XYZ file of C-alpha atoms in Angstrom:
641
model
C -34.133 38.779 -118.003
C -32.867 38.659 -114.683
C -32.243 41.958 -114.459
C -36.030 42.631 -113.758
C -36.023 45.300 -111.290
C -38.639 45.689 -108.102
C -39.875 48.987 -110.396
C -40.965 46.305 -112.853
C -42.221 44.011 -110.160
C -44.363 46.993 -109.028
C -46.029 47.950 -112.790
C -47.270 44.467 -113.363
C -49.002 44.677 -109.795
C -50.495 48.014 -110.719
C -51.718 46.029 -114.486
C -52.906 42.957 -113.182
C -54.813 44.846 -110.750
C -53.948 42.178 -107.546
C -51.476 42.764 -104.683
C -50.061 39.580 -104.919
C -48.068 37.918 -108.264
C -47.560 34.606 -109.016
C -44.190 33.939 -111.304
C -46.704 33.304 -114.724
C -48.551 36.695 -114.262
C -45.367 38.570 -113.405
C -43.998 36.763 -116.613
C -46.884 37.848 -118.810
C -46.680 41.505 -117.635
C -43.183 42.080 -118.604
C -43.061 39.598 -121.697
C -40.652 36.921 -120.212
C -41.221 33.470 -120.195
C -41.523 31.823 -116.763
C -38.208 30.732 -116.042
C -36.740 33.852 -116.213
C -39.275 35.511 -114.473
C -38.722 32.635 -111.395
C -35.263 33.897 -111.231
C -35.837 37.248 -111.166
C -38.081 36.804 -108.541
C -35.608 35.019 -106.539
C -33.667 37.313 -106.923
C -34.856 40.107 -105.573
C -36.046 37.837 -102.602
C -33.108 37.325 -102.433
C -31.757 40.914 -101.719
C -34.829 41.371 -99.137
C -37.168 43.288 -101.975
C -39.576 40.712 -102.495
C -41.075 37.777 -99.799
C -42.717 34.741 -101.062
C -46.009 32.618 -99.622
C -46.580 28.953 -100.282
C -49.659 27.758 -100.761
C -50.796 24.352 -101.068
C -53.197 23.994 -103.441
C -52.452 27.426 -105.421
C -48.903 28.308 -106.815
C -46.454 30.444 -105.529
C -47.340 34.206 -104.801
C -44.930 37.076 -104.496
C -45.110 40.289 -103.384
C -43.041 43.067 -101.828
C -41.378 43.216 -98.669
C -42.219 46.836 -97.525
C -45.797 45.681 -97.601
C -45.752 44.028 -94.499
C -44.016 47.332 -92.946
C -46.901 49.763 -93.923
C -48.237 49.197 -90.351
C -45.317 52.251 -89.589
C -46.189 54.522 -93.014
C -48.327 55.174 -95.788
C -48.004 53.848 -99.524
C -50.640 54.931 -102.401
C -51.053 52.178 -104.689
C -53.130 53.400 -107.989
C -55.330 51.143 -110.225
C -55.621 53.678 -113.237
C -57.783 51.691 -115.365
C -60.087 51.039 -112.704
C -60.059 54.510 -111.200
C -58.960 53.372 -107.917
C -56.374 53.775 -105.123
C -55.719 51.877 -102.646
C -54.078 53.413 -99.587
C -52.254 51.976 -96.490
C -51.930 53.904 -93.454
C -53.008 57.245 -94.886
C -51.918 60.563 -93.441
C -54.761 63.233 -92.748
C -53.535 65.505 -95.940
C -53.708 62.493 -97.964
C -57.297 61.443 -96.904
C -58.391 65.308 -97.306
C -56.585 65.733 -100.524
C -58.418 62.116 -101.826
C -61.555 63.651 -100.829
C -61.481 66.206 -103.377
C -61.680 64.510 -105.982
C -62.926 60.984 -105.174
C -64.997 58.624 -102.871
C -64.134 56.279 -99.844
C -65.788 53.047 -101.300
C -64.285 50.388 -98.331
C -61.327 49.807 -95.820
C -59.400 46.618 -96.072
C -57.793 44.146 -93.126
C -59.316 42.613 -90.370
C -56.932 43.977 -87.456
C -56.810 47.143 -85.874
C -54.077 49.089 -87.381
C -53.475 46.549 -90.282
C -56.626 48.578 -92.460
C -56.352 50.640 -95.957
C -58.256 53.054 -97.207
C -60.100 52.250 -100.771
C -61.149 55.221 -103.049
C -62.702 54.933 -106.820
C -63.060 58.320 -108.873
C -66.737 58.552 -110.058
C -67.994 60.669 -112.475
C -69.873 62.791 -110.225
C -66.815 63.148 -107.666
C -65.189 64.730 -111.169
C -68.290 67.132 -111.634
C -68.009 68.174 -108.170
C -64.703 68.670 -107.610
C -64.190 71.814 -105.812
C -61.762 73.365 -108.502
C -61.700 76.038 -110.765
C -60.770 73.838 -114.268
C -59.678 70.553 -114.669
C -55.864 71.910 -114.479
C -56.158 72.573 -110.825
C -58.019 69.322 -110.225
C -54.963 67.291 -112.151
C -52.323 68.960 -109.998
C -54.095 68.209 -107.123
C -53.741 64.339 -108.566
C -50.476 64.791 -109.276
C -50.062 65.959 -105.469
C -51.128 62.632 -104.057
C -50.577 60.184 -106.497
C -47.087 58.464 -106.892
C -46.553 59.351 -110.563
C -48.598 60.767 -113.412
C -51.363 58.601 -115.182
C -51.989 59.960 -118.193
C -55.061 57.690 -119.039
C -56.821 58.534 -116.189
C -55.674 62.457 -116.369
C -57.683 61.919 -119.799
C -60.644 60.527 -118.628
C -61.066 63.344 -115.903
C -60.723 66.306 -118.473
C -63.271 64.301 -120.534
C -65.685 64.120 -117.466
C -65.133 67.617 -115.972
C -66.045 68.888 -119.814
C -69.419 67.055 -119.618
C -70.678 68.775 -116.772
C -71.064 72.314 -119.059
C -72.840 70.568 -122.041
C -76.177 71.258 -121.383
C -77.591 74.448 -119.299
C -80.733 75.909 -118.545
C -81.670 79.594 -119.185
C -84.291 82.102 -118.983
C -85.564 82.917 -122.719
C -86.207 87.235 -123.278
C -90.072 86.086 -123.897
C -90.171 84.524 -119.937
C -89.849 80.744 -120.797
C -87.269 78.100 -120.058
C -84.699 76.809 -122.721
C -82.644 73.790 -122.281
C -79.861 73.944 -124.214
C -77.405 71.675 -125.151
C -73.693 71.725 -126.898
C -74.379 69.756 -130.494
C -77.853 68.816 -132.179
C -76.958 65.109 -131.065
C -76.519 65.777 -127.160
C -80.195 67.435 -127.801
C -81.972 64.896 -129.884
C -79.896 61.267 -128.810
C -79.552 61.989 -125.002
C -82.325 64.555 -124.042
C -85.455 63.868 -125.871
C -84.458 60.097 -125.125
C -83.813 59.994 -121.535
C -86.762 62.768 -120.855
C -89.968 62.444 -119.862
C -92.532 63.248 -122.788
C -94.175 66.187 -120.950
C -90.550 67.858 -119.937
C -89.989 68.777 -123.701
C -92.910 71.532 -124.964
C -91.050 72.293 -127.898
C -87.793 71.896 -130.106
C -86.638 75.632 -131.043
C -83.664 74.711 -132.573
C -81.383 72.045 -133.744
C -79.724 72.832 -130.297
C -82.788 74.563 -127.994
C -86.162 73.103 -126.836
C -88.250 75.052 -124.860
C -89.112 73.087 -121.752
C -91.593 72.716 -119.017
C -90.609 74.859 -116.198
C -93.017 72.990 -113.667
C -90.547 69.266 -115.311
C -86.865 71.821 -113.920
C -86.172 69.034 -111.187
C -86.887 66.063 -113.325
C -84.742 67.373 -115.951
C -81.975 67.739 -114.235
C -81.879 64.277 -112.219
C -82.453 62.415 -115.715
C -79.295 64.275 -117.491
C -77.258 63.743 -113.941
C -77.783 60.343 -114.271
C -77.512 60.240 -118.333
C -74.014 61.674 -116.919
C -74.445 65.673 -117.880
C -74.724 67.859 -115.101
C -76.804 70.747 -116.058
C -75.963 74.232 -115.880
C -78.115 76.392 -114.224
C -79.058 79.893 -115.535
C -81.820 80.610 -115.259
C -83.280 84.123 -114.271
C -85.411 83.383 -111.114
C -87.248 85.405 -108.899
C -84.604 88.086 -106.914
C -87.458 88.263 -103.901
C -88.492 91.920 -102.798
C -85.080 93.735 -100.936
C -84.934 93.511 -97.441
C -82.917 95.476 -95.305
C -79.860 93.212 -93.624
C -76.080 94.144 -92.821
C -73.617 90.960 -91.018
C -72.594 92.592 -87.993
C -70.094 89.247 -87.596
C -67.017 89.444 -89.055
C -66.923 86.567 -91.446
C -63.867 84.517 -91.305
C -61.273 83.882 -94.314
C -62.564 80.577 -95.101
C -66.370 81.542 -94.705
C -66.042 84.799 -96.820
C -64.754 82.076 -99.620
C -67.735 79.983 -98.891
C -69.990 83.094 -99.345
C -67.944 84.742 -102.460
C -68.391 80.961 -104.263
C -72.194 80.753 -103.789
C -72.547 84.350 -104.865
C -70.863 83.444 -107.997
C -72.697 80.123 -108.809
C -76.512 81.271 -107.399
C -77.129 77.510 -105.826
C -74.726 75.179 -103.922
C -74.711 73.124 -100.706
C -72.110 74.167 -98.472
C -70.288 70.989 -97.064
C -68.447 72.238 -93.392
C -67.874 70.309 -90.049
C -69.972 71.278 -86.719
C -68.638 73.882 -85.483
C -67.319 75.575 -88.437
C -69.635 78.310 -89.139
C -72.075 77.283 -91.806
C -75.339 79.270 -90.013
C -73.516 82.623 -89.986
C -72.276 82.318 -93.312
C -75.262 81.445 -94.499
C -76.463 84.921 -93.047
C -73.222 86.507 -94.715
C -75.243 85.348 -98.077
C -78.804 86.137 -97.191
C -77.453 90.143 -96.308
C -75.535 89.922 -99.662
C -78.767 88.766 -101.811
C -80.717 91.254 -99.886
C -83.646 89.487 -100.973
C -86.973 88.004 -99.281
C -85.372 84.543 -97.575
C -86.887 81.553 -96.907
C -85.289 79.307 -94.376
C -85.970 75.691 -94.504
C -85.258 73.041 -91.114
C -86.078 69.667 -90.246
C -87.457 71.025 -86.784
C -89.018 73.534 -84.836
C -85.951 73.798 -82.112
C -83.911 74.447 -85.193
C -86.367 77.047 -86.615
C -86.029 78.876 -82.601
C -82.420 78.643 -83.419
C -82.476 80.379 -86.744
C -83.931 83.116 -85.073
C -81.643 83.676 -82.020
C -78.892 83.741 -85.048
C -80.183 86.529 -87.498
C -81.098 88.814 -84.380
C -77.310 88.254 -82.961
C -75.801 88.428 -86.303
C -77.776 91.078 -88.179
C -79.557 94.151 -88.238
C -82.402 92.483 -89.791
C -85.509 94.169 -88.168
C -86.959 90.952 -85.560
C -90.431 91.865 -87.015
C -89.163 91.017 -90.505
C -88.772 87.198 -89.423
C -91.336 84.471 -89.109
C -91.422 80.961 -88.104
C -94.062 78.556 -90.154
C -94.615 75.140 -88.629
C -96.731 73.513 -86.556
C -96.236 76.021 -83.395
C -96.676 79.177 -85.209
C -98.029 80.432 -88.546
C -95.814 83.541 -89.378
C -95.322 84.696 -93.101
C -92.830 87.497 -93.257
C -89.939 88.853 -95.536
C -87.642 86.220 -93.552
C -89.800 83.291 -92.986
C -88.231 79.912 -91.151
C -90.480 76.756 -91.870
C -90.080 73.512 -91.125
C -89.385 70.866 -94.828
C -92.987 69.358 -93.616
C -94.976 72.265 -93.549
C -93.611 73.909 -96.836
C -94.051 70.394 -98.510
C -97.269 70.355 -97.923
C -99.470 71.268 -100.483
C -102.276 73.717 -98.395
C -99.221 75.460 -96.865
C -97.056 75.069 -100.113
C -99.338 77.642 -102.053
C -98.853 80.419 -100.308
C -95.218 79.477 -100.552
C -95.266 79.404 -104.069
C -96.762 83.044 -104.506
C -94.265 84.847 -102.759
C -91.158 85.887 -105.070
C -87.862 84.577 -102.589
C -84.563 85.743 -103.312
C -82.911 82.701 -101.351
C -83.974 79.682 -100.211
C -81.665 78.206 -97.291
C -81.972 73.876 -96.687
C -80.486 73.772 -93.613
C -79.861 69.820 -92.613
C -79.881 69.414 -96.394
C -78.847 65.268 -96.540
C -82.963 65.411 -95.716
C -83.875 66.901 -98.962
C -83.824 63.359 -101.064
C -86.372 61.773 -98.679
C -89.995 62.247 -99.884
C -91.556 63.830 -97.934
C -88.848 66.774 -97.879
C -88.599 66.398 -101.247
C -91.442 68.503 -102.216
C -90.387 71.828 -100.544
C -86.739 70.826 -102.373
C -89.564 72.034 -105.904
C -89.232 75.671 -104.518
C -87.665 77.917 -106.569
C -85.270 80.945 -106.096
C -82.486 82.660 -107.795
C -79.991 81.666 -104.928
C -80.767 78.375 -103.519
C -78.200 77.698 -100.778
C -77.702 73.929 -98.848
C -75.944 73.563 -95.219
C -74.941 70.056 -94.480
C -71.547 68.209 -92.683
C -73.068 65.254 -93.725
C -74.464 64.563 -97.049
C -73.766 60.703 -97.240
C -77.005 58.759 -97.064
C -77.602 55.053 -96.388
C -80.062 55.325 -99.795
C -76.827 56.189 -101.994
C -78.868 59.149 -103.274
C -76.940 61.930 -101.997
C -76.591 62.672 -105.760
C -80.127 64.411 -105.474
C -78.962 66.740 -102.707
C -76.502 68.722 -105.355
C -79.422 67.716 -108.204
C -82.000 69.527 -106.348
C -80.184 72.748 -104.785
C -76.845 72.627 -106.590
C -73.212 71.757 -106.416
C -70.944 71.256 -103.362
C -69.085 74.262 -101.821
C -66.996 74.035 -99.120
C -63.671 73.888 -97.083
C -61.253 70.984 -96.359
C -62.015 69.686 -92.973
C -58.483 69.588 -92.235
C -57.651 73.018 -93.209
C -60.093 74.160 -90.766
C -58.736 71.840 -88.064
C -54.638 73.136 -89.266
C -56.370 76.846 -88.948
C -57.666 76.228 -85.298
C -60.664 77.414 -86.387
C -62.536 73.874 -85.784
C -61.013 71.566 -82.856
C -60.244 68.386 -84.470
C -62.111 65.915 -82.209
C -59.818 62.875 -81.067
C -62.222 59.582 -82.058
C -61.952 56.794 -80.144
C -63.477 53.047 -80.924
C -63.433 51.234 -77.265
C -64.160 47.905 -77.390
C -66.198 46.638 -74.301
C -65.589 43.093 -72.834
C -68.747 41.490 -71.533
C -69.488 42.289 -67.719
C -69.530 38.384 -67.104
C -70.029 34.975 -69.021
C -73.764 34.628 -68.027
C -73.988 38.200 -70.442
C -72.075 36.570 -72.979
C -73.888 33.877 -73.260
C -77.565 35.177 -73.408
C -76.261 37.586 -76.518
C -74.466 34.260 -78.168
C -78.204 32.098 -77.170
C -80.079 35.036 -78.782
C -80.274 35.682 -82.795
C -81.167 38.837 -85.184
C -82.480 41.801 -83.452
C -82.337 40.844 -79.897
C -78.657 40.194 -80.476
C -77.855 43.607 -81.748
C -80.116 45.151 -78.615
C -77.684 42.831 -76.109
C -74.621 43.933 -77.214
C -75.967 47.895 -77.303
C -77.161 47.852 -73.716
C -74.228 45.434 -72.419
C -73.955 46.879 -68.802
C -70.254 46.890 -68.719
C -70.797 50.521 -70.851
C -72.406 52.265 -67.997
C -69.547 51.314 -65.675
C -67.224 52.797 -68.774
C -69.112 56.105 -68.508
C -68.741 56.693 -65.000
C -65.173 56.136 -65.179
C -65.052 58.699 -68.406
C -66.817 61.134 -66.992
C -64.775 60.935 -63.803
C -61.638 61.195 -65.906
C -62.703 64.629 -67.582
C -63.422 68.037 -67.507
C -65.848 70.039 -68.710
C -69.250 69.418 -70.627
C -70.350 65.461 -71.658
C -72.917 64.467 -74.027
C -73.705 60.952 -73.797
C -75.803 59.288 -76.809
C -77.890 56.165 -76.302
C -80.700 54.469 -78.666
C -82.598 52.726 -75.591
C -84.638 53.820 -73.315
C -84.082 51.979 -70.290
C -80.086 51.901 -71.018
C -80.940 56.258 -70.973
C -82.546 55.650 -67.741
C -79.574 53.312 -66.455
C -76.633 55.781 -67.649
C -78.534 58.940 -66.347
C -78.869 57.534 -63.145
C -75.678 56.297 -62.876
C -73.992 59.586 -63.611
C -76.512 61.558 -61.773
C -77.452 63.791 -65.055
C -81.138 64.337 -66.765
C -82.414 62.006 -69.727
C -83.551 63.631 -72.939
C -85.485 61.982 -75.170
C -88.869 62.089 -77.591
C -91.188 61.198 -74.258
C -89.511 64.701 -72.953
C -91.915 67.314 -73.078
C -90.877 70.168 -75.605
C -90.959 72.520 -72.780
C -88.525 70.803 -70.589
C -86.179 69.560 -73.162
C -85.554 72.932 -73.710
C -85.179 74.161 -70.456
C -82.286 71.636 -70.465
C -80.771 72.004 -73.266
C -80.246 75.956 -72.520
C -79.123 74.921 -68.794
C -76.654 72.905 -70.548
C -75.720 75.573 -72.974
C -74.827 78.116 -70.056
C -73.048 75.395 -67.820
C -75.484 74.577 -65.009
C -75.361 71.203 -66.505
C -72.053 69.400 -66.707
C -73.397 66.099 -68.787
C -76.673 65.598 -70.499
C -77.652 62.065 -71.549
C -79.507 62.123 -75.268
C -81.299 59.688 -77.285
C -81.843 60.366 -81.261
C -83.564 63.637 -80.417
C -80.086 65.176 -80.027
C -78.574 63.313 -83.664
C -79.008 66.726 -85.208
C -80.482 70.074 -85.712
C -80.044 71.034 -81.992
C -76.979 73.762 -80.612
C -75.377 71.985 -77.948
C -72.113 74.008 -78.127
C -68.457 73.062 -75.906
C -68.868 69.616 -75.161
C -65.998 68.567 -74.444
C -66.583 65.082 -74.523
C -69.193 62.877 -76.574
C -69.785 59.604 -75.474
C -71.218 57.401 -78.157
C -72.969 54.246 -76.020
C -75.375 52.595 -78.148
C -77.161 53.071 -82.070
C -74.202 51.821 -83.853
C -76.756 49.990 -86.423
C -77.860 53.534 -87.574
C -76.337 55.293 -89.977
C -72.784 56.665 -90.960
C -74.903 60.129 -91.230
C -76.151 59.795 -87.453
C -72.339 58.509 -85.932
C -70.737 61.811 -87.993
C -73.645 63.842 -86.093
C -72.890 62.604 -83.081
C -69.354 62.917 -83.484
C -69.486 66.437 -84.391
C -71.331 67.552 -81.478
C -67.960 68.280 -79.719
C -66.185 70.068 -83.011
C -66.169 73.485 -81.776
C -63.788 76.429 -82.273
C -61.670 75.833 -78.988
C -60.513 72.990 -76.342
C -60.600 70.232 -76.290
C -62.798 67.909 -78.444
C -62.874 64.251 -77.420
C -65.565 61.106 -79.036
C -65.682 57.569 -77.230
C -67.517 55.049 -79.169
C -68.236 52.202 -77.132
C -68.622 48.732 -78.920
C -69.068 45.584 -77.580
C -65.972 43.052 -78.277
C -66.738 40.279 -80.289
C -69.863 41.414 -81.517
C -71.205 43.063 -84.800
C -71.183 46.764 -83.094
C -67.518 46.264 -84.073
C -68.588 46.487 -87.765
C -71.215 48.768 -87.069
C -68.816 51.117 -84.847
C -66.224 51.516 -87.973
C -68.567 52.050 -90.478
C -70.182 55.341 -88.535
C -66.793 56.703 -88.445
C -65.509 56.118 -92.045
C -67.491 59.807 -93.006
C -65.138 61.704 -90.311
C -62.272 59.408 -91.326
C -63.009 60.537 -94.914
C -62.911 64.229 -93.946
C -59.613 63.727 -92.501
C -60.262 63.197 -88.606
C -57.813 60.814 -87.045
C -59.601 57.645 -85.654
C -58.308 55.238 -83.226
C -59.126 52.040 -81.917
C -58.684 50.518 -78.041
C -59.788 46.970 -77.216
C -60.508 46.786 -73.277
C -59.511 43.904 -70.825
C -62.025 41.860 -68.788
C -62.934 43.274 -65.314
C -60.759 40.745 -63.917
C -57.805 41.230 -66.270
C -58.017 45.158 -65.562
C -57.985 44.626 -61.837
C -54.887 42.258 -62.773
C -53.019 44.967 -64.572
C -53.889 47.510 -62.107
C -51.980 45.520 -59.823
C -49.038 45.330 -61.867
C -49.524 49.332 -62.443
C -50.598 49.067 -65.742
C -53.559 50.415 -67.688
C -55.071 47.020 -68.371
C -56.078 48.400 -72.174
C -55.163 46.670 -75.274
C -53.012 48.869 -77.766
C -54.043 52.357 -79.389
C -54.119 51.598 -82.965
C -55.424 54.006 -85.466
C -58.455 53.065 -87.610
C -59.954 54.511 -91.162
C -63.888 53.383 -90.447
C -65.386 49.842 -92.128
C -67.477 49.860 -95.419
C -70.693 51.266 -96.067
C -72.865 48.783 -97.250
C -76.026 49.038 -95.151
C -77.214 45.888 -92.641
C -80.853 44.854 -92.691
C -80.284 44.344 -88.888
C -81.115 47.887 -87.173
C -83.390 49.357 -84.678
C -85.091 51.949 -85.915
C -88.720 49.583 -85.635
C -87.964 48.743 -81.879
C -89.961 50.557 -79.753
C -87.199 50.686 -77.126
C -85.539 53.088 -79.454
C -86.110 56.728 -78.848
């Protein structure tokens, strides 16, 4: 048996499911007894294929050598039975191609540049898969993974069929059927995982006639029973409005449009940057129906407007805004998710017949109290988002409550030059001296985490950013008096939620037209607000927030053209290390390169500099840390803006 080969070596890794082998497991995998197995091992340590570790209270490991040379390439290690690969060092197509198809669950390693990627296919990453049939999806597999696994090519046909057994459709008498694939789907899965009053009637074997007031519940209930429902139903068309684009829609964004058109409901998944607004419009003058346009905010409902007069002949009379500002009904009304959730303002809603409904921001729609406009019902129910992870894990309702995902690879977009692929950056901050350091190490919980966010060694960073680049610079802080500090410092205006509406947008439009060079922005700027060609983002504190809020800010520099540069500053030694990684793993996901730079002490840097040298630690590139949400954040501090 000493003839195993490293092939061998490498299947029993994959089937026990660990990296590492000891001689009896290796043994038991390829039906040897341990002897033999021992001196195949030795072997191919021996011939440099395999290194061994001693340890002293365990036995002897093995595993191979190229593993400790992945710091220079990638490998893809798949689990099959588990569903999950495990990558090392993985290129952009391989991170965009992975996101297809399944989800980024954790990064492994302690050291910059020593981390993998590790992905687990889920059922609902099958149902969502942006393919045309399984086939497509497989060959896509087959694209990334070493060889073919036909158990797991099994189980994903088996999933991608369950998402068509059960639809919903619009009976020729006006009421709602649910309908499912065999009498047992019906009566074992539907009438037991319903709610009593969803169900008004069995009509069939197959067919109940259901309560069309109970559509959203239904739905969630067979998502999670794992059956994605179908939806057909014949909804209101809205009265025709008159609309041509006047844009010329892009390759990419005529796809986008030509997908929804074909499925009546998705959410359309894009970077910043990419387009989603105008080809949202592309759909609304394609429906040519009565649109309602849902936002998180009343800046973003101003925005809406500017966009359908420069992109459409829509008559400006024909569109409204409803919020708290203005009351305007019309054949294109814009409202904010808390007015239209509402249940006074939610009536008159209700009575008008929509063609579309847009949910612009949609990762908000799960929340509660956006959840109730999410009820409203249209034929074409259309969702923009770059962002649809959510610290709650219940981005799941997002695609329950509009419909599936639609969208672009990220990095076909950046390939295209049609989105500038921003160049991420994790610096990590020394402390400006030891009496700094040793107040944060003195302090505990959330004083700790505000230390290390306002350590003043970042302001001095910003300067010296700012004086190293050209063009526009957004700078992001979670503190007030760290807003004050920076803005000061870098001679540029504060904007935050103590800023009266009327200024903030005075400055936000100076900024837009180049007046202002650098605008410093607490939370108010996360989202929701056009801030177009910065050329540099510069992320200085709120690195307990979410990933949802560090993609944001990321992509408020992923524009068309230029340059497109993010600096997230992290204080060494210190949990907005963590915190810093785990904002970034959504862009990682998408394919955006991320790199990591630990700075020298002020008096190191002034050493190097002597000795003409940057006085920076090594560029290493970085995939993002896990997601599991922390307990410690900030969004209770009243500091916090």
């Amino acid at each position: 048996m000493t003839d195993l080969s490293l092939a061998e070596f490498y299947d029993a890794v994959e089937a026990e499911g660990r990296p590492l082998l000891t001689a009896g497991q290796f043994a038991r995998r390829v039906d040897s007894s341990q002897a033999d197995a021992d001196e195949a091992l030795a072997r191919l340590a021996a011939d440099g294929l395999l290194e061994r570790v001693d340890v002293e209270t365990d036995p002897v490991v093995w595993y191979p050598t190229e593993w400790g040379e992945l710091a220079s390439r990638e490998r893809v290690v798949v689990f099959p039975e588990r569903r999950e690969i495990v990558v090392d060092r993985p290129t952009q197509y391989t991170q965009a191609r992975l996101s297809q198809f399944a989800h980024l669950v954790d990064t492994t390693g302690t050291e910059p540049g020593t981390r993998g990627y590790l992905y687990r296919i889920r059922p609902e990453d099958v149902w969502s898969a942006p393919f045309d049939g399984v086939a497509d999806l497989i060959l896509s597999m087959r694209g990334v993974f070493p060889r073919r696994y036909e158990g797991l090519e099994e189980w994903v046909e088996s999933q991608w069929k369950r998402a068509n057994r059960f639809r919903l459709y619009t009976h020729e008498d006006g009421y709602v059927v649910l309908a499912a694939a065999t009498d047992d789907l019906l009566g074992n899965v539907a009438m037991e995982k319903l709610d009593e009053d969803a169900i008004r009637a069995p009509i069939s074997d197959t067919e109940a006639w259901v309560n069309e007031d109970a559509v959203a519940g239904i739905k969630r209930a067979l998502y999670e029973a794992g059956y994605p429902v179908v939806d057909e139903r014949d909804l209101e068309s809205g009265d025709p409005i008159d609309a041509d684009l006047t844009t010329d829609l892009r390759e990419y964004q005529q796809s986008w449009v030509d997908s929804f058109l074909e499925k009546q409901a998705g959410v359309l998944v894009g970077p910043p940057g990419s387009g989603k607004t105008v080809a949202a419009l592309g759909a609304l003058t394609e429906v040519g129906g009565e649109t309602l346009i849902l936002v998180p905010s009343r800046e973003l409902a101003g925005q809406w407007r500017e966009e359908i007069e420069r992109h459409t002949t829509v008559d400006p009379e024909n569109v409204g805004e409803y919020h708290g500002g203005r009351k305007e009904l019309r054949p294109i009304t814009i409202a904010t998710y808390q007015i239209a959730g509402m249940d006074r303002h939610r009536k008159l809603f209700d009575e008008r017949q929509w063609g579309l409904i847009v949910f612009d921001e949609a990762h908000h729609v799960p929340a509660p109290v956006f959840r109730q406009s999410a009820a409203l019902q249209s034929k074409h129910r259309l969702g923009l988002t770059a962002t649809p992870v959510r610290e709650s894990d219940d981005e799941t309702d997002i695609y329950t409550l509009i419909g599936p995902p639609l969208g672009t690879d990220w990095s076909a977009l950046f390939d295209a030059g049609f989105v500038a692929e921003p160049e991420v950056e994790l610096r990590y901050l020394p402390w400006d001296d030891d009496m700094a350091e040793n107040e944060w190490a003195n302090a505990d919980g959330r004083e700790r985490h505000v230390l290390a966010g306002t350590n003043p060694r970042k302001v001095e960073e910003i300067e010296r950013l700012l004086d190293e680049h050209d063009g526009k610079a957004l700078v992001f802080v979670d503190y007030l008096d760290q807003g004050d500090a920076v803005a000061d410092a870098i001679d540029a205006a504060f904007v935050s939620g103590e800023t009266p509406h009327h200024r903030r947008e005075r400055l936000f439009e100076s900024f837009r037209t180049g007046d202002r060079e650098a605008l410093v922005v607490s939370r108010v700027g996360d989202e929701g607000i056009d801030l177009p060609n910065a050329e540099l983002a510069v992320v200085a504190s709120g690195l307990g927030g979410s990933r949802r809020q560090g993609a944001q800010r990321a992509g408020r520099t992923m524009r068309p053209v230029g340059r497109a540069e993010v600096v997230v500053l992290a204080t060494h030694g210190t949990s907005e290390e963590e915190f810093a990684r785990r904002q970034m793993r959504h862009l990682a996901e998408k394919g955006v390169r991320v790199h990591e730079t630990v700075v020298g002490s002020a008096d190191a840097a002034e050493e190097a500099a002597g000795k003409d040298t940057d006085g920076e630690g090594a560029d290493n590139e970085a995939t993002g840390e896990a997601d599991d949400e922390t307990d410690d954040q900030v969004g209770d501090d009243p500091s916090v803006e």
